[in-house]
Short mmCIF file of C-alpha atoms and ligand atoms in Angstrom, two decimals:
data_model
loop_
_atom_site.label_atom_id
_atom_site.label_comp_id
_atom_site.label_asym_id
_atom_site.label_seq_id
_atom_site.Cartn_x
_atom_site.Cartn_y
_atom_site.Cartn_z
CA MET A 28 0.00 0.00 0.00
CA TRP A 29 1.18 3.52 -0.84
CA ILE A 30 1.09 6.62 1.33
CA VAL A 31 1.03 9.98 -0.42
CA PRO A 32 1.24 12.70 2.24
CA GLU A 33 -0.37 16.10 2.04
CA SER A 34 3.06 17.73 1.73
CA VAL A 35 3.70 16.37 -1.78
CA ILE A 36 0.25 16.85 -3.32
CA ALA A 37 1.07 20.34 -4.65
CA ASP A 38 3.86 18.80 -6.77
CA LEU A 39 1.50 16.20 -8.23
CA VAL A 40 -1.90 17.72 -9.06
CA ASP A 41 -2.64 21.17 -10.45
CA GLU A 42 -5.67 22.96 -11.90
CA HIS A 43 -5.19 21.39 -15.33
CA SER A 44 -4.92 17.80 -14.19
CA ALA A 45 -7.74 18.24 -11.65
CA PHE A 46 -9.99 19.64 -14.40
CA ASP A 47 -9.28 16.65 -16.66
CA ALA A 48 -9.76 14.09 -13.87
CA ILE A 49 -13.05 15.60 -12.64
CA GLU A 50 -14.44 16.08 -16.15
CA ALA A 51 -13.75 12.39 -16.84
CA SER A 52 -15.46 11.44 -13.57
CA PHE A 53 -18.59 13.48 -14.30
CA ALA A 54 -18.71 11.95 -17.78
CA ALA A 55 -18.38 8.42 -16.35
CA MET A 56 -21.20 9.11 -13.86
CA ALA A 57 -23.52 10.28 -16.63
CA ARG A 58 -22.68 7.20 -18.75
CA GLY A 59 -23.56 4.96 -15.80
CA ASP A 60 -19.99 3.63 -15.49
CA ALA A 61 -19.51 5.20 -12.08
CA TYR A 62 -21.67 6.06 -9.10
CA ASN A 63 -21.39 7.57 -5.64
CA PHE A 64 -22.49 5.83 -2.48
CA PRO A 65 -24.79 7.69 -0.08
CA VAL A 66 -23.00 10.43 1.82
CA VAL A 67 -22.58 10.16 5.57
CA ARG A 68 -22.39 13.61 7.12
CA GLU A 69 -22.64 14.23 10.84
CA ALA A 70 -22.73 17.47 12.79
CA LEU A 71 -20.27 17.12 15.68
CA GLY A 72 -21.30 20.37 17.38
CA ALA A 73 -19.60 23.77 17.48
CA GLY A 74 -19.96 24.00 13.69
CA ARG A 75 -17.89 20.89 13.07
CA GLN A 76 -19.00 18.58 10.27
CA TYR A 77 -17.54 15.12 9.68
CA GLY A 78 -18.40 12.53 7.10
CA PHE A 79 -17.58 10.09 4.33
CA LYS A 80 -17.89 10.43 0.57
CA SER A 81 -17.29 7.29 -1.44
CA GLY A 82 -17.96 5.67 -4.78
CA LEU A 83 -17.05 3.20 -7.49
CA ASP A 84 -15.91 3.82 -11.06
CA ARG A 85 -15.95 0.37 -12.64
CA VAL A 86 -14.30 1.45 -15.87
CA GLY A 87 -11.85 3.91 -14.35
CA ALA A 88 -11.01 1.29 -11.67
CA LEU A 89 -11.66 3.57 -8.70
CA LEU A 90 -13.03 2.42 -5.36
CA GLY A 91 -12.59 4.34 -2.16
CA VAL A 92 -13.69 6.85 0.41
CA LYS A 93 -12.79 10.34 1.55
CA ALA A 94 -13.11 10.74 5.30
CA GLY A 95 -13.06 14.22 6.67
CA GLY A 96 -14.95 17.38 7.22
CA TYR A 97 -15.08 20.99 8.18
CA PHE A 98 -13.68 22.23 11.48
CA PRO A 99 -14.22 25.99 11.75
CA GLY A 100 -11.90 26.36 14.77
CA ASN A 101 -8.92 25.31 12.66
CA ALA A 102 -8.28 28.80 11.31
CA ASP A 103 -7.18 29.77 14.84
CA ARG A 104 -4.86 26.76 14.88
CA GLY A 105 -3.26 27.91 11.63
CA ILE A 106 -4.53 24.95 9.62
CA PRO A 107 -7.30 24.77 6.98
CA ASN A 108 -10.87 24.35 8.19
CA HIS A 109 -11.20 21.39 5.84
CA GLN A 110 -9.40 18.25 6.95
CA SER A 111 -9.67 15.10 4.89
CA THR A 112 -7.91 11.92 3.84
CA VAL A 113 -8.65 9.71 0.84
CA TYR A 114 -8.44 5.91 1.09
CA LEU A 115 -8.26 3.93 -2.17
CA PHE A 116 -8.99 0.22 -2.57
CA ASP A 117 -8.56 -2.38 -5.31
CA GLN A 118 -12.03 -2.80 -6.79
CA ASP A 119 -11.61 -6.58 -7.35
CA SER A 120 -10.02 -7.64 -4.06
CA GLY A 121 -10.99 -4.83 -1.68
CA LYS A 122 -7.37 -4.56 -0.59
CA PRO A 123 -6.33 -1.02 0.39
CA THR A 124 -3.99 0.47 -2.19
CA ALA A 125 -3.32 4.00 -0.96
CA ILE A 126 -3.82 6.65 1.72
CA VAL A 127 -3.67 10.14 0.27
CA GLY A 128 -3.71 13.57 1.91
CA GLY A 129 -7.01 15.10 0.88
CA ASN A 130 -6.89 18.77 1.86
CA LEU A 131 -5.37 20.39 -1.22
CA LEU A 132 -7.07 17.76 -3.40
CA THR A 133 -10.45 18.85 -1.99
CA ALA A 134 -9.79 22.46 -2.94
CA LEU A 135 -8.52 21.51 -6.40
CA ARG A 136 -11.36 19.12 -7.18
CA THR A 137 -14.00 21.58 -5.94
CA ALA A 138 -12.51 24.40 -8.00
CA ALA A 139 -12.30 22.05 -10.99
CA ALA A 140 -16.02 21.27 -10.71
CA SER A 141 -17.08 24.91 -10.91
CA ALA A 142 -14.51 25.55 -13.66
CA ILE A 143 -16.01 22.66 -15.63
CA SER A 144 -19.44 24.20 -15.20
CA ILE A 145 -18.13 27.55 -16.48
CA ALA A 146 -16.40 25.85 -19.41
CA HIS A 147 -19.60 24.09 -20.46
CA LEU A 148 -22.36 26.49 -19.38
CA ALA A 149 -21.22 30.13 -19.13
CA ARG A 150 -21.73 32.50 -22.04
CA LYS A 151 -18.67 32.55 -24.30
CA ASP A 152 -18.53 36.37 -23.98
CA ALA A 153 -18.47 36.36 -20.14
CA LYS A 154 -16.16 39.17 -18.97
CA VAL A 155 -16.89 39.81 -15.29
CA LEU A 156 -16.37 37.15 -12.61
CA GLY A 157 -18.32 37.66 -9.38
CA MET A 158 -17.19 35.97 -6.18
CA VAL A 159 -19.46 35.47 -3.16
CA GLY A 160 -17.27 34.15 -0.35
CA ALA A 161 -13.66 34.87 0.53
CA GLY A 162 -12.62 31.85 2.59
CA HIS A 163 -9.92 29.23 1.95
CA GLN A 164 -11.67 27.74 -1.10
CA SER A 165 -12.34 31.06 -2.81
CA ALA A 166 -8.78 31.55 -4.08
CA PHE A 167 -8.76 28.08 -5.68
CA GLN A 168 -12.15 28.79 -7.21
CA MET A 169 -10.97 32.04 -8.76
CA ARG A 170 -7.74 30.56 -10.13
CA ALA A 171 -9.56 27.69 -11.86
CA ALA A 172 -12.41 29.89 -13.12
CA VAL A 173 -10.32 32.54 -14.86
CA ARG A 174 -8.86 29.89 -17.17
CA GLN A 175 -12.25 29.21 -18.70
CA ARG A 176 -13.22 32.61 -20.16
CA GLN A 177 -11.53 35.91 -21.08
CA PHE A 178 -12.48 37.62 -17.81
CA ASP A 179 -11.28 41.22 -17.63
CA ARG A 180 -12.13 41.86 -13.96
CA VAL A 181 -13.26 40.24 -10.72
CA ILE A 182 -15.80 41.68 -8.29
CA GLY A 183 -16.62 40.20 -4.91
CA TRP A 184 -18.76 40.30 -1.80
CA ASN A 185 -18.27 38.61 1.54
CA LEU A 186 -20.24 38.65 4.77
CA HIS A 187 -17.01 39.33 6.62
CA PRO A 188 -15.40 42.26 4.75
CA ASP A 189 -12.03 41.75 6.47
CA MET A 190 -11.61 38.55 4.41
CA LEU A 191 -11.98 40.32 1.04
CA SER A 192 -8.21 40.87 0.89
CA ARG A 193 -7.91 37.20 -0.14
CA LEU A 194 -9.95 37.90 -3.28
CA ALA A 195 -7.98 41.09 -4.02
CA GLU A 196 -4.65 39.28 -3.62
CA THR A 197 -5.72 36.32 -5.75
CA ALA A 198 -7.02 38.58 -8.52
CA ALA A 199 -3.72 40.52 -8.43
CA GLU A 200 -1.80 37.23 -8.70
CA LEU A 201 -3.89 36.48 -11.82
CA GLY A 202 -3.30 39.95 -13.27
CA LEU A 203 -6.93 41.04 -12.93
CA PRO A 204 -8.42 44.14 -11.26
CA PHE A 205 -10.61 43.47 -8.24
CA GLU A 206 -13.38 45.54 -6.71
CA ALA A 207 -15.42 44.86 -3.56
CA VAL A 208 -19.09 45.49 -4.33
CA ASP A 209 -22.51 45.12 -2.71
CA LEU A 210 -24.82 42.32 -3.78
CA ASP A 211 -26.88 44.59 -6.08
CA GLN A 212 -23.75 45.57 -7.98
CA LEU A 213 -22.50 42.00 -8.02
CA GLY A 214 -25.68 40.68 -9.63
CA ALA A 215 -25.92 43.59 -12.06
CA GLN A 216 -22.33 43.32 -13.32
CA ALA A 217 -21.18 39.70 -13.06
CA ASP A 218 -21.58 37.33 -16.01
CA VAL A 219 -20.44 34.37 -13.92
CA ILE A 220 -20.97 34.15 -10.15
CA ILE A 221 -19.28 31.63 -7.88
CA THR A 222 -20.76 31.20 -4.40
CA ILE A 223 -18.46 29.48 -1.91
CA THR A 224 -19.60 30.27 1.63
CA SER A 225 -20.75 28.45 4.76
CA SER A 226 -24.11 30.23 4.70
CA PHE A 227 -27.35 28.73 6.00
CA ASP A 228 -29.50 31.49 4.47
CA ALA A 229 -30.00 32.73 0.93
CA ILE A 230 -27.40 35.39 0.12
CA LEU A 231 -28.29 36.09 -3.51
CA GLN A 232 -31.95 37.03 -4.02
CA ASP A 233 -33.95 36.49 -7.17
CA ALA A 234 -33.88 40.21 -8.03
CA HIS A 235 -30.07 40.21 -8.00
CA ILE A 236 -29.71 37.83 -10.93
CA ARG A 237 -29.85 39.06 -14.53
CA PRO A 238 -30.68 36.91 -17.57
CA GLY A 239 -27.64 35.18 -19.05
CA THR A 240 -25.81 34.75 -15.75
CA HIS A 241 -24.08 31.48 -14.91
CA LEU A 242 -23.94 30.65 -11.21
CA ALA A 243 -21.62 28.01 -9.81
CA CYS A 244 -22.96 27.35 -6.30
CA MET A 245 -20.28 25.48 -4.42
CA GLY A 246 -20.81 26.23 -0.74
CA THR A 247 -23.96 24.24 -0.08
CA ASP A 248 -22.87 20.68 0.64
CA THR A 249 -24.92 19.85 3.75
CA LYS A 250 -28.57 19.69 4.71
CA GLY A 251 -29.72 23.14 5.77
CA LYS A 252 -27.01 25.17 4.04
CA GLN A 253 -28.13 27.69 1.45
CA GLU A 254 -26.70 30.44 -0.77
CA LEU A 255 -29.48 31.20 -3.28
CA ASP A 256 -33.08 32.33 -3.10
CA PRO A 257 -34.90 29.17 -4.35
CA ALA A 258 -36.82 31.37 -6.82
CA ILE A 259 -33.58 31.73 -8.82
CA LEU A 260 -33.63 27.99 -9.47
CA THR A 261 -37.12 28.20 -10.95
CA ARG A 262 -35.93 30.82 -13.51
CA ALA A 263 -32.76 28.87 -14.29
CA THR A 264 -31.81 25.57 -15.81
CA VAL A 265 -30.25 23.68 -12.94
CA PHE A 266 -27.23 21.44 -13.51
CA THR A 267 -25.41 19.44 -10.86
CA ASP A 268 -22.70 16.88 -10.25
CA GLU A 269 -25.22 14.31 -8.94
CA VAL A 270 -29.00 14.74 -8.66
CA ALA A 271 -29.33 12.62 -5.48
CA GLN A 272 -26.91 14.92 -3.64
CA SER A 273 -28.29 18.09 -5.23
CA ILE A 274 -31.77 17.50 -3.84
CA SER A 275 -30.63 16.26 -0.41
CA ILE A 276 -27.53 18.27 0.55
CA GLY A 277 -27.10 20.71 -2.35
CA GLU A 278 -28.60 24.07 -3.22
CA ALA A 279 -31.61 22.43 -4.89
CA GLN A 280 -32.75 20.89 -1.56
CA HIS A 281 -34.66 24.11 -0.78
CA ALA A 282 -36.45 24.59 -4.13
CA VAL A 283 -37.29 20.87 -4.35
CA GLY A 284 -38.41 20.84 -0.70
CA ALA A 285 -40.65 23.85 -1.35
CA GLY A 286 -42.21 22.05 -4.31
CA ILE A 287 -41.16 24.71 -6.84
CA LEU A 288 -38.51 22.60 -8.62
CA HIS A 289 -38.81 18.96 -9.66
CA ALA A 290 -35.81 16.69 -9.31
CA ASP A 291 -36.42 15.45 -12.88
CA ALA A 292 -35.66 18.94 -14.19
CA ILE A 293 -32.09 18.87 -12.79
CA VAL A 294 -29.44 17.89 -15.34
CA GLU A 295 -26.17 16.12 -14.54
CA ILE A 296 -23.27 18.12 -15.94
CA GLY A 297 -21.83 14.84 -17.23
CA ALA A 298 -24.65 14.75 -19.78
CA VAL A 299 -23.44 18.09 -21.16
CA ILE A 300 -19.83 16.82 -21.20
CA ASN A 301 -20.96 13.67 -23.05
CA GLY A 302 -23.04 15.67 -25.51
CA THR A 303 -26.34 14.05 -24.55
CA HIS A 304 -27.65 17.40 -23.20
CA HIS A 305 -27.22 20.61 -25.19
CA GLY A 306 -26.18 22.70 -22.15
CA ARG A 307 -26.88 26.45 -22.35
CA ARG A 308 -29.81 27.19 -24.68
CA ASP A 309 -29.22 30.85 -25.45
CA ALA A 310 -27.59 34.05 -24.18
CA GLN A 311 -30.59 34.92 -21.97
CA GLU A 312 -30.78 31.65 -20.08
CA ILE A 313 -29.73 31.59 -16.42
CA THR A 314 -27.70 28.48 -15.66
CA VAL A 315 -27.04 27.22 -12.14
CA PHE A 316 -24.47 24.57 -11.33
CA ASP A 317 -25.23 23.00 -7.95
CA GLY A 318 -21.80 21.65 -7.06
CA THR A 319 -22.33 19.43 -4.05
CA GLY A 320 -18.99 17.61 -4.16
CA VAL A 321 -19.10 13.88 -4.88
CA GLY A 322 -16.86 11.09 -3.65
CA LEU A 323 -15.79 10.17 -7.18
CA GLN A 324 -14.16 13.60 -7.53
CA ASP A 325 -11.96 12.79 -4.55
CA LEU A 326 -11.09 9.33 -5.82
CA ALA A 327 -10.26 10.66 -9.29
CA VAL A 328 -7.75 13.29 -8.14
CA ALA A 329 -6.32 11.02 -5.43
CA SER A 330 -5.72 8.26 -7.96
CA ARG A 331 -3.86 10.71 -10.25
CA ALA A 332 -1.77 11.84 -7.30
CA VAL A 333 -0.84 8.23 -6.41
CA ALA A 334 0.16 7.30 -9.96
CA LEU A 335 2.41 10.36 -10.29
CA ALA A 336 3.83 10.01 -6.78
CA ILE A 337 4.90 6.42 -7.50
CA GLU A 338 6.40 7.47 -10.85
CA ARG A 339 8.38 10.32 -9.24
CA GLY A 340 9.43 8.44 -6.10
CA LEU A 341 7.29 10.63 -3.82
CA ALA A 342 5.06 7.84 -2.45
CA GLN A 343 6.00 5.75 0.59
CA LYS A 344 5.33 2.00 0.34
CA ILE A 345 4.23 0.07 3.43
CA ASP A 346 3.30 -3.58 3.97
CA PHE A 347 -0.26 -3.75 5.17
P1 NAD B 11 -13.80 29.10 5.19
O1 NAD B 11 -14.19 28.82 6.58
O2 NAD B 11 -12.38 29.35 4.87
O3 NAD B 11 -14.63 30.39 4.68
C1 NAD B 11 -16.02 30.46 4.92
C2 NAD B 11 -16.64 31.50 4.00
O4 NAD B 11 -18.05 31.56 4.26
C3 NAD B 11 -16.12 32.90 4.24
O5 NAD B 11 -16.23 33.63 3.04
C4 NAD B 11 -17.10 33.44 5.30
O6 NAD B 11 -17.13 34.84 5.33
C5 NAD B 11 -18.39 32.86 4.75
N1 NAD B 11 -19.42 32.71 5.76
C6 NAD B 11 -19.31 32.11 6.97
N2 NAD B 11 -20.50 32.11 7.59
C7 NAD B 11 -21.37 32.72 6.74
C8 NAD B 11 -22.75 33.01 6.81
N3 NAD B 11 -23.48 32.68 7.86
N4 NAD B 11 -23.32 33.65 5.76
C9 NAD B 11 -22.57 33.98 4.66
N5 NAD B 11 -21.27 33.72 4.53
C10 NAD B 11 -20.68 33.10 5.57
O7 NAD B 11 -14.40 27.93 4.31
P2 NAD B 11 -13.95 27.41 2.89
O8 NAD B 11 -12.92 26.36 3.05
O9 NAD B 11 -13.66 28.54 1.98
O10 NAD B 11 -15.29 26.66 2.42
C11 NAD B 11 -16.45 27.41 2.13
C12 NAD B 11 -17.63 26.48 2.06
O11 NAD B 11 -17.48 25.62 0.94
C13 NAD B 11 -17.80 25.57 3.28
O12 NAD B 11 -19.11 25.72 3.78
C14 NAD B 11 -17.58 24.18 2.75
O13 NAD B 11 -18.38 23.21 3.38
C15 NAD B 11 -17.93 24.32 1.28
N6 NAD B 11 -17.25 23.35 0.42
C16 NAD B 11 -17.96 22.75 -0.54
C17 NAD B 11 -17.35 21.81 -1.36
C18 NAD B 11 -18.10 21.17 -2.48
O14 NAD B 11 -17.61 20.24 -3.10
N7 NAD B 11 -19.27 21.65 -2.82
C19 NAD B 11 -16.00 21.50 -1.17
C20 NAD B 11 -15.29 22.18 -0.20
C21 NAD B 11 -15.92 23.11 0.60
#
């Protein structure tokens, strides 16, 4: 069995390879070659969330689980609020094959998912990227997003204004101007909006969103969390990584629960990747990607990390 520690992941997986791995996973899910097992997610108290995301890709030969969660007190300890580890197994024998540090991989695979949604669903002429959220994930989100369209500026809003410097610094690193705006300005100016917060209430209201906007909603990954007014989802075409998660722990849980959106109307992004769904219809359509984060994303990037780590001598082998 191989161990690939967190410390070497940055040398093994980047935005490009994460994009390719996650796009292939979403495509495999939509073809029926791969599926995710039900998510286990437990509230541990004091805002801590812990759980397991797992799945099987029969064709891609992936079987495994990511164990981990969100520990909001970690920022004070100087470590990321997300802590996770991926465990890979041989799909024929069940023998463990690898333990892989999952923190950076989580950020890369989550950013890849919203980038894939932008690549396939945003208007080709999108120029303004709007960010809602300025936490740890937001920088990864911005870096992956700007590769997908010719954005000429980034605007952003965050509940805690002191965190906006992260967005300004990341935009500067990418050579883009950044402006902090209110939510009215954000909705009126942004062509693509990424939401990546820990909110439990709608932040963006229906009136904020103009026709033609693409929203990648990445923060809502647990029952009760929410970033959008459910009315937005009734005006939009809703895409997701996996419908079962979208309606139970994703942004669509609220609109479906309120009876104003039917689960059958939600489209898996893999269908767009595979060409079995046309994707965006026209320049006026609002598209929402409900990115809930599926176990197969974690397995896909972890498996790439293991293969490269072995090749480059960065993996430790242990008898198990
Ligand atoms: P973080 O703790 O570093 O930052 C949290 C962000 O949410 C900050 O912008 C903060 O200002 C904002 N926020 C906190 N409470 C809020 C509230 N009540 N209302 C509005 N905004 C609020 O977290 P992070 O690592 O950047 O992760 C952000 C969120 O993304 C988390 O909730 C996490 O669970 C989720 N996430 C989703 C996926 C996925 O695959 N969909 C993957 C990773 C993380």
